[in-house]
XYZ file of C-alpha atoms in Angstrom:
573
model
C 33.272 26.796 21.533
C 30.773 30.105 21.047
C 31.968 32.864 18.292
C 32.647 35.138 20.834
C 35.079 33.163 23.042
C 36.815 31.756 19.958
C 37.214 36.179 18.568
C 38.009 36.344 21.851
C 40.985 33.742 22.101
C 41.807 34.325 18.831
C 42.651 38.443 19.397
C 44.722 37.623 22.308
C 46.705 35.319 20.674
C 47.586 38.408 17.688
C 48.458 40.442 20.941
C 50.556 38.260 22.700
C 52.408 36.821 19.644
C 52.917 40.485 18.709
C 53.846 41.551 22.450
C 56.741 38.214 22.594
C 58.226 39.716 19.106
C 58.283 42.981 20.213
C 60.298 41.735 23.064
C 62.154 39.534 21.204
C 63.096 42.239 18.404
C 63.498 45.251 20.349
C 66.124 43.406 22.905
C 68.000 41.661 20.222
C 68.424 45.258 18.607
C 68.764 47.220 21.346
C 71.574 44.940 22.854
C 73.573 45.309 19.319
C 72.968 48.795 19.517
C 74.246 49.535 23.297
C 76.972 46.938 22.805
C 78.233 48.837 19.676
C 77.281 52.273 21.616
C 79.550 51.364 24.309
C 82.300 49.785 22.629
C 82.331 52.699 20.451
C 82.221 54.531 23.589
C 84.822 52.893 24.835
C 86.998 52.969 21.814
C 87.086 56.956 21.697
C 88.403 57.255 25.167
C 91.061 54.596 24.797
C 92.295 57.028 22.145
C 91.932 60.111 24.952
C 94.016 58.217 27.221
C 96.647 57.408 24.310
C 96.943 60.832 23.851
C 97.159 61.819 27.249
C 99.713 59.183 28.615
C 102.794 59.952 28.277
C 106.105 58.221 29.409
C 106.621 61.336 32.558
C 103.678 60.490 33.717
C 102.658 57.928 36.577
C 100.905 55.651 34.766
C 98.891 54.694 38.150
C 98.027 57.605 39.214
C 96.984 58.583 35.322
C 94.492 55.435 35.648
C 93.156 56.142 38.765
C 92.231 59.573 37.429
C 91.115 58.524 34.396
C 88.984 55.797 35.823
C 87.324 58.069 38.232
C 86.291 60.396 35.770
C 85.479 57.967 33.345
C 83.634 55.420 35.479
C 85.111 53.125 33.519
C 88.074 50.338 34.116
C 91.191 52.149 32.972
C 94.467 49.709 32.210
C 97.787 51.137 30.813
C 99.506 48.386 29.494
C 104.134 48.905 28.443
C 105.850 47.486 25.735
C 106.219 44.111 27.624
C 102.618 43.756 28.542
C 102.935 44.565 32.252
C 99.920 46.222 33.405
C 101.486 49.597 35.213
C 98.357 51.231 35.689
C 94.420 50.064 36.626
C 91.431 52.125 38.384
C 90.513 49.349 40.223
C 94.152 47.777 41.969
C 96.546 49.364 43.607
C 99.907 47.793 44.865
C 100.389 44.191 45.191
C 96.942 43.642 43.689
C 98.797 45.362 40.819
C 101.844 43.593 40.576
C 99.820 40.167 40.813
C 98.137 40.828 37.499
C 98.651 38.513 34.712
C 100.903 40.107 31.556
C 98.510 40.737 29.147
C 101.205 40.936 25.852
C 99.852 37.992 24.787
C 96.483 38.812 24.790
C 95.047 39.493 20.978
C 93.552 42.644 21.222
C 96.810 43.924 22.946
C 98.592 42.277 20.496
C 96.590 43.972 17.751
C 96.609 47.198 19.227
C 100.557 46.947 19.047
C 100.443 46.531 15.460
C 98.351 49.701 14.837
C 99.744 53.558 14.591
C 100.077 55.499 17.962
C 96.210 57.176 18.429
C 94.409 54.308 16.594
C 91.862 51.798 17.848
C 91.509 48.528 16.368
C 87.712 47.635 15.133
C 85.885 46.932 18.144
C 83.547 44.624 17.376
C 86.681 41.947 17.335
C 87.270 42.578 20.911
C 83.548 41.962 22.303
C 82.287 39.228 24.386
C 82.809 37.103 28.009
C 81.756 39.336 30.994
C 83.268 42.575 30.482
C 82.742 45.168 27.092
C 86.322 46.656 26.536
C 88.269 48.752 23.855
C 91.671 49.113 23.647
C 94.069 52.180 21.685
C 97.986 52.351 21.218
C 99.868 54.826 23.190
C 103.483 55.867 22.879
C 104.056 54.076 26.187
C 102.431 51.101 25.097
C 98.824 49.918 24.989
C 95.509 51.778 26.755
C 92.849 49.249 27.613
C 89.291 50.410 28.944
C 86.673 47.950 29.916
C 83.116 48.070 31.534
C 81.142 44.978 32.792
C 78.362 43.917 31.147
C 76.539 42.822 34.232
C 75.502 46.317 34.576
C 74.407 46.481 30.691
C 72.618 43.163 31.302
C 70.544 44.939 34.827
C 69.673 47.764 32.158
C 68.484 45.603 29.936
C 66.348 43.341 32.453
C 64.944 46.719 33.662
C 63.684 47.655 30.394
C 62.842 43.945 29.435
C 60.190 44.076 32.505
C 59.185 47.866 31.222
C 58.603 46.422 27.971
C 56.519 42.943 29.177
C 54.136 45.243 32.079
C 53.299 47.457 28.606
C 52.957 44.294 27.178
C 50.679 42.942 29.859
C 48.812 46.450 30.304
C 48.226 45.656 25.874
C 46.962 42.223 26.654
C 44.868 43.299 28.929
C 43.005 46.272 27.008
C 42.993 44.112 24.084
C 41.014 41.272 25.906
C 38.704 43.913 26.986
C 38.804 45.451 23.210
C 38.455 41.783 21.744
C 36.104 40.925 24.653
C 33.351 43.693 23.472
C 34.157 43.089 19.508
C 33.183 39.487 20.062
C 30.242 39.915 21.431
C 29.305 42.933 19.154
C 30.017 40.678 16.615
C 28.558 37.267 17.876
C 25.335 38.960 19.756
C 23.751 39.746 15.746
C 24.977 36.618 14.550
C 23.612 34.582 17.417
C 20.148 36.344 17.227
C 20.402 35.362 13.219
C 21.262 31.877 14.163
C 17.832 31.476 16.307
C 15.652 33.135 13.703
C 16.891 30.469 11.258
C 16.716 27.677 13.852
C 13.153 28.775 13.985
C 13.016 28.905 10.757
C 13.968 25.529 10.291
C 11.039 23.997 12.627
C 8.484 25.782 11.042
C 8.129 29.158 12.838
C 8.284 31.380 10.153
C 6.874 34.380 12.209
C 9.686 35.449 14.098
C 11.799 38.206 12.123
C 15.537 39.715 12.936
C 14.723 42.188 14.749
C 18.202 44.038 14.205
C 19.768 46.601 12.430
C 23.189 46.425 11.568
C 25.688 48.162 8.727
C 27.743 46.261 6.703
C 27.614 42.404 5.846
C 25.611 41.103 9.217
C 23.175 44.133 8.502
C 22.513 42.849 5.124
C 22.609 39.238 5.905
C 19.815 40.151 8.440
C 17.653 41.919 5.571
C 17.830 38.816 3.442
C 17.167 36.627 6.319
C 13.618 38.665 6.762
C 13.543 38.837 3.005
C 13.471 35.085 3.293
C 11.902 34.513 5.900
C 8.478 36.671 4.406
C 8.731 34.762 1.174
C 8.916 31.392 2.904
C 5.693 32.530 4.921
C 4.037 33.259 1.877
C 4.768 29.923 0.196
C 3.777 28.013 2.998
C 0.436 29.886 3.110
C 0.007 29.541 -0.457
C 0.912 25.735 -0.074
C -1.164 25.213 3.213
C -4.110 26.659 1.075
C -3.396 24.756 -2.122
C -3.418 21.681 0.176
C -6.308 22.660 1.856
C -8.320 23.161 -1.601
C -6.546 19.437 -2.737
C -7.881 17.897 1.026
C -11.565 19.588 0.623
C -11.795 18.548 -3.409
C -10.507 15.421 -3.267
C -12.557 14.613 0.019
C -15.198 15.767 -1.621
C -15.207 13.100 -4.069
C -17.724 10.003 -4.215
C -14.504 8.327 -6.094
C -11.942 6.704 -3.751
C -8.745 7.784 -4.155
C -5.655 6.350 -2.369
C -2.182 7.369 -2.780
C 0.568 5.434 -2.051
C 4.750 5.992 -1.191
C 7.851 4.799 -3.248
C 7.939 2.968 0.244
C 4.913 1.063 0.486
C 2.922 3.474 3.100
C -0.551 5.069 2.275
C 0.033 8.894 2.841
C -3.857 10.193 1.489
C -7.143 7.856 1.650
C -10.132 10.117 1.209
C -13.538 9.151 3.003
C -15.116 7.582 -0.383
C -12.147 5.013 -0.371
C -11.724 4.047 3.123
C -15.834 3.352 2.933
C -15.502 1.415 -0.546
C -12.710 -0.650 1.049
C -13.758 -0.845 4.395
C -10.570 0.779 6.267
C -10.487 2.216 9.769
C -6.928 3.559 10.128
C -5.505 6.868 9.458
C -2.893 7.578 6.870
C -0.127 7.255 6.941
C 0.004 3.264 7.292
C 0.998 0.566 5.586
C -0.207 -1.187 2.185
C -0.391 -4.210 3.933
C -3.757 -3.357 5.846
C -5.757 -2.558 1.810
C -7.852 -5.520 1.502
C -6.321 -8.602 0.071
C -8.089 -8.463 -3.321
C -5.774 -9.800 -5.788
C -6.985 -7.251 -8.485
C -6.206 -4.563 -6.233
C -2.857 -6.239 -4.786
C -1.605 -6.302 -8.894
C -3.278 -2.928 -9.950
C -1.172 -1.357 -6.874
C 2.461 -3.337 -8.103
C 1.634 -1.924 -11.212
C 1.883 1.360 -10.234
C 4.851 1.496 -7.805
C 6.615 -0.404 -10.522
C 5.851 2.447 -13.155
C 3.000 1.204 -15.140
C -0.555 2.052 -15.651
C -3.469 -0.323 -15.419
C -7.097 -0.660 -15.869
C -9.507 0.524 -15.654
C -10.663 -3.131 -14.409
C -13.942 -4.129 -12.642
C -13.999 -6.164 -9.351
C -15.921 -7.094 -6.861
C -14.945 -6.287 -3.120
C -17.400 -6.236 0.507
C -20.207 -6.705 -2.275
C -19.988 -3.901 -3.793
C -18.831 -3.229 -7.534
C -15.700 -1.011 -7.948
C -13.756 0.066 -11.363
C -10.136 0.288 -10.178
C -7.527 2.796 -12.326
C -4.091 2.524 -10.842
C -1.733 5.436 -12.304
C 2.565 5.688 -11.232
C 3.765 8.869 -9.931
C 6.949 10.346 -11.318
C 9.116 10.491 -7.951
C 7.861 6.686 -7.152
C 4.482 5.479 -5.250
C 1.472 5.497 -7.113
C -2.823 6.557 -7.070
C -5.175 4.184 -7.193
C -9.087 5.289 -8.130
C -12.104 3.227 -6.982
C -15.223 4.214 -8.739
C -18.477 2.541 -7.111
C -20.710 1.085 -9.907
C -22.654 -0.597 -7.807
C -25.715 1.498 -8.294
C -24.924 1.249 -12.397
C -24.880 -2.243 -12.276
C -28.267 -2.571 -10.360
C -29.548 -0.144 -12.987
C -28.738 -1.674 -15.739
C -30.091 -5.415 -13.808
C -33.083 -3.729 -12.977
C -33.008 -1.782 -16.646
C -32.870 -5.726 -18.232
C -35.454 -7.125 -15.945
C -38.253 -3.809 -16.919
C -37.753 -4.562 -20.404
C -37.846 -8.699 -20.221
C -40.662 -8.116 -17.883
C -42.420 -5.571 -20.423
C -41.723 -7.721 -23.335
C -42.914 -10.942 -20.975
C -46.290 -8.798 -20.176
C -47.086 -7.400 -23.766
C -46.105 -10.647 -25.525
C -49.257 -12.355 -24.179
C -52.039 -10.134 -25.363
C -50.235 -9.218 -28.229
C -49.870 -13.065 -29.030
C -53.840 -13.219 -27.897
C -54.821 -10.327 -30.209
C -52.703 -11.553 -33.276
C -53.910 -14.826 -33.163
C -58.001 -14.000 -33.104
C -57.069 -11.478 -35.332
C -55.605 -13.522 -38.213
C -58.859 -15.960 -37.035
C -61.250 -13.158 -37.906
C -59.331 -12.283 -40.953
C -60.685 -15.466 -42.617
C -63.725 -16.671 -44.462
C -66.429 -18.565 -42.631
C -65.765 -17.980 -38.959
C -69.368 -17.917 -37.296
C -71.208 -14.384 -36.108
C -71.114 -15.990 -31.771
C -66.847 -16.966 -32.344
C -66.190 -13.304 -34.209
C -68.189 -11.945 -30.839
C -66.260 -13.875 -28.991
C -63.130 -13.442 -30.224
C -63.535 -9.395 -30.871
C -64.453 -9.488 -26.642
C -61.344 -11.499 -26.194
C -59.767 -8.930 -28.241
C -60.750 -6.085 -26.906
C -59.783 -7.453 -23.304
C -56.257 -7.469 -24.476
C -56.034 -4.234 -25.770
C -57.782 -2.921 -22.455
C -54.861 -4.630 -20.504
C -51.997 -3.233 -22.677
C -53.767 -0.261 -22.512
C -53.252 -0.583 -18.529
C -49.982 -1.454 -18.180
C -48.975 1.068 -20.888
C -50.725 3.816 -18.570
C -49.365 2.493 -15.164
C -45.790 2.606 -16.802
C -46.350 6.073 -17.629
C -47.562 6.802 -14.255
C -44.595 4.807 -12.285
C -42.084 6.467 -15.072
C -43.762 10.187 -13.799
C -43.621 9.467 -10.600
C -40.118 8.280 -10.278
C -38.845 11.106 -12.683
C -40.385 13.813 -10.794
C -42.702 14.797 -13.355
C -45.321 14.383 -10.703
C -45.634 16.479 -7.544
C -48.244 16.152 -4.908
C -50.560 18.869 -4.412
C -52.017 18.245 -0.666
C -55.194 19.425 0.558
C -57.023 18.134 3.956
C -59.522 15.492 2.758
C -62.476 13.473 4.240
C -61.123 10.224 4.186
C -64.509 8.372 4.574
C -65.440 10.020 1.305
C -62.725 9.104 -0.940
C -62.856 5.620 0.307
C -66.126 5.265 -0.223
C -65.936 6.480 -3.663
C -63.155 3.782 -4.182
C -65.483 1.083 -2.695
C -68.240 2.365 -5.503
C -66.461 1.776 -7.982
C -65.403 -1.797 -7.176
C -68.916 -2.771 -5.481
C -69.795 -4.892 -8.648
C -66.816 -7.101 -9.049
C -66.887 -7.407 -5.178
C -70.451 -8.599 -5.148
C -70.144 -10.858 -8.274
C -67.696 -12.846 -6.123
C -69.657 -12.634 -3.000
C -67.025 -10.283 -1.484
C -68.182 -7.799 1.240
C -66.173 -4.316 1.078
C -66.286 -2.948 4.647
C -65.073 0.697 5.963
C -63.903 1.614 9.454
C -62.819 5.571 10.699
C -61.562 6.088 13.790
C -63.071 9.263 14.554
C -59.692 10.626 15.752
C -58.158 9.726 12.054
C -60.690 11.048 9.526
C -59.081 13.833 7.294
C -56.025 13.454 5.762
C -53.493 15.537 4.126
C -53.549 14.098 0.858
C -53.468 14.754 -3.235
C -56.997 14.140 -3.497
C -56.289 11.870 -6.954
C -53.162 9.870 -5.739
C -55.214 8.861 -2.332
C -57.909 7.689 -4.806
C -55.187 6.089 -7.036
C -53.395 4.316 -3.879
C -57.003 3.217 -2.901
C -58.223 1.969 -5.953
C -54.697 -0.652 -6.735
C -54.870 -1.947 -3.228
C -58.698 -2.501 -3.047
C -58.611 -3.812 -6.741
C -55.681 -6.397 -5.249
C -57.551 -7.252 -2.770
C -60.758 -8.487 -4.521
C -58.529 -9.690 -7.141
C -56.929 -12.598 -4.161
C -59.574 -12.882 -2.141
C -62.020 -15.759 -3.334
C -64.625 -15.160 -0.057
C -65.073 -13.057 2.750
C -64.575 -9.659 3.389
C -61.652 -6.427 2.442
C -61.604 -4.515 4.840
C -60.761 -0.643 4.891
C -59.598 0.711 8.164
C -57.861 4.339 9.609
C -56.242 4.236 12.947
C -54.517 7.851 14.430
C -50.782 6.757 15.266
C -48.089 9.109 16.611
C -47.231 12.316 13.514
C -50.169 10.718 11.446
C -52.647 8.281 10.161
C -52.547 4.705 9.596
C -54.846 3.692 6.391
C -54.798 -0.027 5.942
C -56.702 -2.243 3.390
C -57.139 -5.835 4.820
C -58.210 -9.129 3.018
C -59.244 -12.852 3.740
C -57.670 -14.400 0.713
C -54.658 -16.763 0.055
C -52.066 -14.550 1.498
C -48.353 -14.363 0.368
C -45.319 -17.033 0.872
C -42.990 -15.279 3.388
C -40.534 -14.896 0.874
C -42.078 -13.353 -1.520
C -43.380 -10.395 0.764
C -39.998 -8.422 1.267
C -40.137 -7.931 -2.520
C -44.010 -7.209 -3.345
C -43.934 -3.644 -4.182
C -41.491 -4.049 -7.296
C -42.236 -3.517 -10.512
C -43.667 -6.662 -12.241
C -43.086 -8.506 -9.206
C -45.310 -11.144 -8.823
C -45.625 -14.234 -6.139
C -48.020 -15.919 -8.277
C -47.139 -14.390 -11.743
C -49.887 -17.271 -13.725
C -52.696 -16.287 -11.450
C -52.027 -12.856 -11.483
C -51.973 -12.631 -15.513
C -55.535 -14.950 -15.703
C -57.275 -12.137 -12.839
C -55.652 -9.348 -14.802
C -52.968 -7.176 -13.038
C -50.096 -5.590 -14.261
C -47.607 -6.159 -11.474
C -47.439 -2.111 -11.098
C -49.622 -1.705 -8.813
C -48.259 -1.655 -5.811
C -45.148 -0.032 -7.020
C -47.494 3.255 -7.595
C -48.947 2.679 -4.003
C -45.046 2.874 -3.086
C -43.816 6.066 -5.130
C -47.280 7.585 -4.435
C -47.204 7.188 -0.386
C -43.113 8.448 -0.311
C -44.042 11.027 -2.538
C -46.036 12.274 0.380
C -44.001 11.761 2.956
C -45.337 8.481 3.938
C -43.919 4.790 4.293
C -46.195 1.434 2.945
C -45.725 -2.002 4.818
C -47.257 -5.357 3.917
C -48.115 -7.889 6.596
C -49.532 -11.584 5.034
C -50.477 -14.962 6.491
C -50.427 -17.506 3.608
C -54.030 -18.509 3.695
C -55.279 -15.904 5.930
C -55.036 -12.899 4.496
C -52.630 -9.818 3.943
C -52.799 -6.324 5.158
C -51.203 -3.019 3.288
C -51.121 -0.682 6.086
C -50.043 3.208 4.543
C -48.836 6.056 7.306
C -49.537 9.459 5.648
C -47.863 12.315 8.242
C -50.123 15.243 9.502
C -50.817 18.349 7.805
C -48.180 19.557 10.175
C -45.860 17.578 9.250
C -46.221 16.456 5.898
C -46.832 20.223 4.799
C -42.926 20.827 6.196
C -41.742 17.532 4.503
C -43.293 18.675 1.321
């Protein structure tokens, strides 16, 4: 039931309990009081008449008389208790009456002085009111019938319930308007909170009351404002925690005192390769036992790791940490990229160590030879040449580290220009024109007219040219290398072809690492340094550009560079 209607109810019940006791009082006291009234009343003229009756008299016609003026029953009792006189019967009517000398308050009144009433309230009760007085004749009785006291009081009864109804009625219409100027604040104060409740914390009371609802509406806006303010304040705290911890290349995954993931950031649904949304359950984390344990751990109210494991090949370093109201965080840190450092880290310096070891081993040995007595002039010669040859080719890979190590640092940067690329390939050719022709090697050059300048650091297009021609004539036992440009869609193609024993499919995916080598014992007797074509790489991306290798064992293999137009490499660069 609404506030109003129960103010409502409640109000008219006050009224209408207080109308009924009226009633109830105000009869019950105003029938004592006319009952004792009349008695009274009737009392004092019983002691008229037993003053004025007298034995002379006729004590019928002294009734009637006094009964007419009286309006009142008038009885004159004698000695005996014969009624010889009533107002109201005449004749036989009169001499038919009962003797009343028995009756107590006759009786009574016989006992008292002449003049004297006995108390009254005694002689109350049945259908009539009467008093009675003794009289030198005998006894004076005067009655009155209370039906006609009972049709006053039913008169004013009815007076007394239409005021009570007129009462009823103003104070429904009082009570009616109270309610609602009661209930229409507190109604308006219940929505605002309702509101409140689901989240709208714009809407404000917009009343203004005195009193208790006025200030219960000034806190509700107090409260409402600092709620608003929280929120915002939490919204963007939240906001900042979303964007930071998004932000993060380590996963992070946080999980319920219930088993649900409520926050997965991108770097953790990548590292463990999940599609859904949080929130949703543990049970769709990859089944990794490391990770299944780490995450008990934590909901159980213990800290673990960090631990290394291997999930969807990758390498991840797993923390798990509890939370204090239950649930738990896990962190996934990808070392996947440190790992593969630190392989490829091992493998530089075995591979160093593997390449210097030789012609160190070479150059100690002849030079503890030399060091002795008696070693012919022609071995000295030839062991100072074979010397010096291993010096040259530390010297070589000592320099081509330092190159590859400035490249890849970015100690290097390419300084373009447009270049001839006829010219600077024939320079390269010149310089390798005797060790071509000493193994009957023909070094050709062919320019598309189309693809003749490049945009190029004149010294790295001169350094590219001169490890991939000196490979060439390095495999190549007969026949020709071949130097071709070719104009292809946003640059130049510049390829450098050979006829010699080509490379094993497998071992072509893998030829421009460092120190990689498909035919490591052949390539240590001809001289390289297995760095070459690692420079070509760094070199060519340096500028933009991109370096394939295409090989048919026995055939051949072509290195085929694209180097972007000025246009395009000047914007890349």
């Amino acid at each position: 039931m609404r506030l109003s209607h129960r103010l409502l109810l409640y109000g008219l019940g006050i009224v209408g309990v207080l109308v009924f006791a009226v009633v109830l009082i105000f009869e019950r006291r105003l029938n004592e009081q006319v009952v004792e009234r009349t008695v009274d009343g009737l009392g004092r003229e019983a002691r008229l008449m037993a003053a004025q009756w007298r034995g002379a008299l006729a004590a019928d016609s002294l009734a009637n008389a006094a009964g007419a003026a009286l309006a009142h029953r008038v009885m004159l009792i004698d000695e005996r208790g014969t009624v010889v006189g009533d107002s109201e019967l005449d004749g036989d009517a009169l001499r038919a009456l009962e003797n009343y000398g028995d009756r107590p308050e006759v009786v009574l009144a016989r006992s008292m002085p002449v003049g004297s009433a006995p108390q009254v309230s005694d002689f109350t009760g049945g259908d009539e009111l009467f008093a009675v007085a003794r009289a030198s004749p005998g006894v004076v009785r005067i009655s009155v019938p209370t039906r006609s006291i009972d049709a006053a009081f039913d008169r004013t009864r009815t007076d007394i319930l239409l005021a009570g109804a007129i009462a009823l009625a103003l104070s429904a219409l009082v009570a009616g308007m109270f309610s609602r100027s009661v209930s229409r604040p507190i109604l308006e104060l219940r929505d605002v909170a309702r509101q409140m409740a689901d989240g709208d914390l714009s809407r404000r009371p917009t009343l203004s009351a005195p009193g208790e609802v006025g200030d219960l509406a000034t806190a509700l806006h107090r409260v409402a404002e600092q709620l608003g303010a929280r929120m915002t304040a939490l919204q963007t705290d939240r906001t900042l925690l979303a964007a930071i911890i998004g932000s993060l290349e380590e996963g992070v995954i946080a999980v319920d005192a219930s088993g649900r993931v409520v926050q997965a950031n991108e770097a953790a649904r990548r590292l463990l390769d999940i599609s859904a949304v949080p929130p949703f359950s543990v049970d769709l984390l990859p089944r990794e036992p490391m990770l299944r344990d780490a995450l008990s751990d934590a909901l159980g109210g213990a800290r673990s790791g960090p631990v290394e494991m291997a999930l969807n090949g990758r390498t991840l370093l797993l923390t798990a940490c509890p939370l204090d109201h239950g649930g738990g965080v896990l962190a996934l840190f990808d070392t996947t990229a440190t790992r593969r450092l630190e392989t490829v880290r091992r493998d530089f310096v075995a591979n160093v160590s593997h390449e210097l070891r030789t012609p160190l081993t070479v150059i100690a040995g002849f030079t503890e030879t030399l060091a002795e007595e008696g070693v012919p002039p022609e071995k000295r010669r030839l062991f100072g040449h074979m010397i010096l040859s291993n010096t040259t080719r530390m010297q070589r890979i000592v320099d081509d580290l330092l190159d590859l190590s400035r490249i890849e640092s970015g100690g290097w940067v390419p300084n373009p220009v447009i270049l001839d690329v006829q010219g600077v390939v024939t320079e390269s050719i010149a310089a390798l024109l005797p060790a071509a022709e000493a193994k009957g090697i023909a070094l050709v050059s062919q320019f598309d007219p189309a693809a003749r300048e490049l945009f190029v650091d004149r010294t790295a297009l001169r350094q590219i040219l001169s490890n991939l021609l000196e490979n060439a004539v390095r495999y190549t036992a007969r026949g020709a290398v071949t130097v071709t440009s070719s104009p292809t869609d946003g640059g130049i193609n510049l390829s450098v072809s050979d006829t010699g024993t080509g490379i094993p499919p497998e071992h072509l995916p893998r030829i421009f690492e460092r120190f990689y080598r498909a035919d490591s014992g052949r390539a240590r007797e001809t001289g390289g340094t297995g760095l070459g074509l690692a420079i070509v790489r760094h070199l060519v991306e340096a500028h933009g550009g991109k370096v394939e290798a295409r090989s048919i064992e026995g055939a051949g293999t072509t290195v085929t560079l694209f180097l972007p137009s000025p246009g395009i490499a000047g914007g890349g660069l």
